[in-house]
XYZ file of C-alpha atoms in Angstrom:
223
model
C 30.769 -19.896 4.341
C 28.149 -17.693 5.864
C 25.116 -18.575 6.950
C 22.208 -16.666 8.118
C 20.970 -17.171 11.249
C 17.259 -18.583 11.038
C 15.412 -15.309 12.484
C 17.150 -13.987 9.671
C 15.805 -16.468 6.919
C 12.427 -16.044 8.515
C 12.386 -13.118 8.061
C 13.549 -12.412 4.964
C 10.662 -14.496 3.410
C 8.414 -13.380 5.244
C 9.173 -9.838 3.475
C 9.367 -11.499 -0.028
C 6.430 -13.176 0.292
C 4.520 -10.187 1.736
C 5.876 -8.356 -1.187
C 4.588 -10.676 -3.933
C 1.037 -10.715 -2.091
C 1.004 -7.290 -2.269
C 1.847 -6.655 -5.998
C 0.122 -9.527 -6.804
C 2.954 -11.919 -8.196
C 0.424 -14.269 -5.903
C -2.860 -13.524 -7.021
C -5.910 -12.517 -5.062
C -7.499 -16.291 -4.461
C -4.853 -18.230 -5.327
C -4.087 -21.215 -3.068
C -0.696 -21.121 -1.996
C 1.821 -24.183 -2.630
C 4.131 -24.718 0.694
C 6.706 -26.545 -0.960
C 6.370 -24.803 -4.427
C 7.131 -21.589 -2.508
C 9.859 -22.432 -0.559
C 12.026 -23.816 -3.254
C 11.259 -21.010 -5.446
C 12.106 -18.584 -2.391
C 15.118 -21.099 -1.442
C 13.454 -21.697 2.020
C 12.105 -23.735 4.579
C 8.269 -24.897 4.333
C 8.030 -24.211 8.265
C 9.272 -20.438 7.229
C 6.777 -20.124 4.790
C 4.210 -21.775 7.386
C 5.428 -18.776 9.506
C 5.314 -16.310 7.211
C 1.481 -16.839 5.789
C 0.371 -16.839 9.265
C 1.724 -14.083 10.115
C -0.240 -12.454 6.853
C -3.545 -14.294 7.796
C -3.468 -11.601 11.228
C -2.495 -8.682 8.357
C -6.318 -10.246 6.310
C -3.428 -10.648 3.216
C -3.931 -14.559 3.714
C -6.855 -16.920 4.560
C -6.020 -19.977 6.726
C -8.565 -22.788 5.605
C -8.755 -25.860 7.792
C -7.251 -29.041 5.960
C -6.400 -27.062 3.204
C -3.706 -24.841 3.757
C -3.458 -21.137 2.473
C -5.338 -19.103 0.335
C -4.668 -15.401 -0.629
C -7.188 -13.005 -0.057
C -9.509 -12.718 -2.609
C -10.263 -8.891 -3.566
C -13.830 -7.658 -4.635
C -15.582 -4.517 -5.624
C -17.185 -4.179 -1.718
C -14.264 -4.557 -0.347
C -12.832 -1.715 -2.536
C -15.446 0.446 -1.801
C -14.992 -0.394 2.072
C -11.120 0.548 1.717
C -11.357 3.489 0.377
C -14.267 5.022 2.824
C -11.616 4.232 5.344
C -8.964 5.464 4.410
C -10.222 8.751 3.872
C -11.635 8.755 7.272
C -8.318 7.773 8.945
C -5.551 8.906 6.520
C -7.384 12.572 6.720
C -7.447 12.224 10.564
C -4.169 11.435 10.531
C -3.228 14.857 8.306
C -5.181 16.760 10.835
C -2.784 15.725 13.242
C 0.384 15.832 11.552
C -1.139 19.154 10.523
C -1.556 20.323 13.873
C 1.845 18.741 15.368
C 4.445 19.019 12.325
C 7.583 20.955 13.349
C 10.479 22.665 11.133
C 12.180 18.560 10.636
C 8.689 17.391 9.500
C 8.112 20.397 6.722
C 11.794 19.053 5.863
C 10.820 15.680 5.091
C 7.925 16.433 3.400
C 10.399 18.931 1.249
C 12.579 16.125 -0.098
C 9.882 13.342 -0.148
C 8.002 15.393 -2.680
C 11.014 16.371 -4.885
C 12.079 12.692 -4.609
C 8.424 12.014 -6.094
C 8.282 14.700 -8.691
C 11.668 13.668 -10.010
C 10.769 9.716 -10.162
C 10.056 7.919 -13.433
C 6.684 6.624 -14.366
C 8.268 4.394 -16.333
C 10.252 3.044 -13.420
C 7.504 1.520 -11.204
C 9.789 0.174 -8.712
C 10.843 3.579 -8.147
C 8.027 5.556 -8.723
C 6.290 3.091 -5.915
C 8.506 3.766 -3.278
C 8.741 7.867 -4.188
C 4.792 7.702 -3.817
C 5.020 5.904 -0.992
C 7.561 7.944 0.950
C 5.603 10.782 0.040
C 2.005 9.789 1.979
C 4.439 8.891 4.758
C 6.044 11.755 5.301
C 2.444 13.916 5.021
C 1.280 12.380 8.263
C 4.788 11.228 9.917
C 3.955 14.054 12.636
C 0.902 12.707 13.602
C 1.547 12.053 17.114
C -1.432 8.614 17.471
C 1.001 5.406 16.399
C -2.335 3.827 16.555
C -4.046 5.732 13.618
C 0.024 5.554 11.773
C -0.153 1.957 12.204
C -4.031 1.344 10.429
C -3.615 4.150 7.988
C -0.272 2.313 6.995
C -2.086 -1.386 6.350
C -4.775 0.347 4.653
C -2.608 1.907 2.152
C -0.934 -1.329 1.740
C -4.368 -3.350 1.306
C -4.665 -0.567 -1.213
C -1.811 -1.565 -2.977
C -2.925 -5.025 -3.873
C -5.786 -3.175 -5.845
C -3.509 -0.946 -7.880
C -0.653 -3.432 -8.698
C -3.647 -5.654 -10.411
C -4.742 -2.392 -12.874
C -1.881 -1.060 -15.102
C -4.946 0.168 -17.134
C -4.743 3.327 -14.922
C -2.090 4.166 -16.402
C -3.712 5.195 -19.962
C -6.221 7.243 -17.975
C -5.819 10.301 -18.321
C -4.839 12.316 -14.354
C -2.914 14.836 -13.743
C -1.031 13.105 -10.830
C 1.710 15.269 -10.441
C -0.877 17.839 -9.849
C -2.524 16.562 -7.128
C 0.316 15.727 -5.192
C 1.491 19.123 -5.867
C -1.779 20.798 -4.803
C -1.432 18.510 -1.662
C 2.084 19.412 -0.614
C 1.250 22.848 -0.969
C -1.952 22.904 0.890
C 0.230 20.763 3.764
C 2.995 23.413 3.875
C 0.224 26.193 4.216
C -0.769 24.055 6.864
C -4.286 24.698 5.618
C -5.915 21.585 7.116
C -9.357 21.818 5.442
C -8.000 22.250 1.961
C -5.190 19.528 2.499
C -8.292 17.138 3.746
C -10.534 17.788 1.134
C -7.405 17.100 -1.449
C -6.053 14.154 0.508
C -9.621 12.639 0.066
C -9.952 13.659 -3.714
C -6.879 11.865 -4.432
C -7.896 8.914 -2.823
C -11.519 8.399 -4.689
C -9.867 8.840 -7.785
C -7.632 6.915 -7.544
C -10.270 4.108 -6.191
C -12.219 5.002 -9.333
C -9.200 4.523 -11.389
C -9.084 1.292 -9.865
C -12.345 -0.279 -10.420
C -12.389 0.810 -14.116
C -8.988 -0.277 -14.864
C -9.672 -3.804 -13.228
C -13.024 -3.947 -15.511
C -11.452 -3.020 -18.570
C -9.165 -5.662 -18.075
C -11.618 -8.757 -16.581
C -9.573 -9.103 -14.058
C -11.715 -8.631 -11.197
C -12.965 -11.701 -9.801
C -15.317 -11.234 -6.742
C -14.620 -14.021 -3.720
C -16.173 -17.276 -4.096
C-alpha cells in the first residue's frame, strides 16, 4: 500500500481547505470544527491546525484565543477596500508587463484568451480557471514578484466575494467583451487604454458583487 508522506498530506489539505474558504463551501464567519474537518477531509486535526494558520497570515482565517478558528467574515467596506486596491496594483502591474512583455508573453496571453473565450459559462469550474489564467497571463511579464505576489492574493480575496453571488450571473454584461477589449488594448500595448479597461472591469464587476449579494441577503457584515 502507498502512503503519502506527511508533507504531502499537509499539504494537500491545506489546498482543499484553502479552496473551500475561497468558494465559500466554509462560509465567511463560520467557526471552523477541527475534528469535523479532518474526518470530512480524511486528515489529521494537527494538519488542519497547520493549515488554518497558515490562512490566518493569508487574513482568509481569524485565530481567536480559546476558541479556535473562525473564517473571515466579509463586509461591504472591506469590498470597497479590495477593489480600490486592486485597481491600483493590478493596473501597476499591466504597466509593467506592458512595458516588459516579450514575443513568449504576447504568446501566452494568445492562448489564455482563446482558452477563455472558448470556456463554458455553464461550466464554472472551468470557466474559473480560464478567467483566471487569463488575468495571469496579462501581467505575467511584470518583472516586481512583489506587486505579482499582492495582486495575486487580492484577486483571490476577490474570489471569496464572487463565489457568494451567483446573482451576477442574471445581470446583464457583456463579459466576453471586456476581456476582448482588454486583450486587444494589451496586444496594442496601449497602456493607458488597457489601464483604464483593466480598472472598468474590475468596478463592475465589484458592483456586480454588492448587488448580487443584496439581492440575495446574503451579506452579513462582521460582528
Amino acid at each position: 500500500m502507498n502512503v503519502q508522506p506527511a508533507k504531502s498530506l499537509t499539504q494537500a489539505t491545506y489546498e482543499r481547505l484553502r479552496r473551500d474558504v475561497l468558494s465559500c463551501v466554509l462560509r465567511p464567519g463560520d467557526r471552523v470544527n477541527v475534528k469535523v474537518v479532518a474526518e470530512r477531509y480524511e486528515a489529521s486535526a494537527g494538519a488542519v491546525r497547520e493549515a488554518l494558520s497558515r490562512m490566518v497570515s493569508e487574513g482568509l482565517v481569524i485565530a481567536e484565543p480559546q476558541k479556535g478558528f473562525r473564517i473571515s467574515a466579509v463586509s461591504l467596506a472591506d469590498l470597497n477596500d479590495l477593489t480600490l486596491a486592486r485597481m491600483e496594483i493590478e493596473s501597476s502591474c499591466l504597466r509593467h508587463a506592458l512595458d516588459s512583455g516579450t514575443l513568449e508573453w504576447e504568446t501566452s496571453l494568445i492562448v489564455a484568451h482563446h482558452r477563455l473565450i472558448r470556456a463554458d459559462h455553464n461550466e464554472t469550474d472551468e470557466w474559473t480557471g480560464a478567467h483566471h489564467a487569463f488575468h495571469e497571463a496579462l501581467v505575467s511579464a511584470c518583472p516586481n514578484t512583489w506587486l505579482l505576489r499582492i495582486r495575486s492574493m487580492l484577486f483571490e480575496q476577490t474570489a471569496r466575494y464572487r463565489a457568494m453571488s451567483i446573482a451576477m450571473t442574471a445581470t446583464q454584461r457583456d463579459i466576453n467583451g471586456e476581456h476582448q477589449a482588454l486583450f486587444d488594448a494589451a496586444m496594442a500595448r496601449d497602456t493607458s487604454q488597457a489601464c483604464e479597461l483593466l480598472q472598468q472591469h474590475i468596478q463592475t464587476t465589484s458592483v456586480m458583487l454588492v448587488e448580487g449579494l443584496q439581492a440575495l441577503a446574503q451579506f452579513a457584515e462582521p460582528v
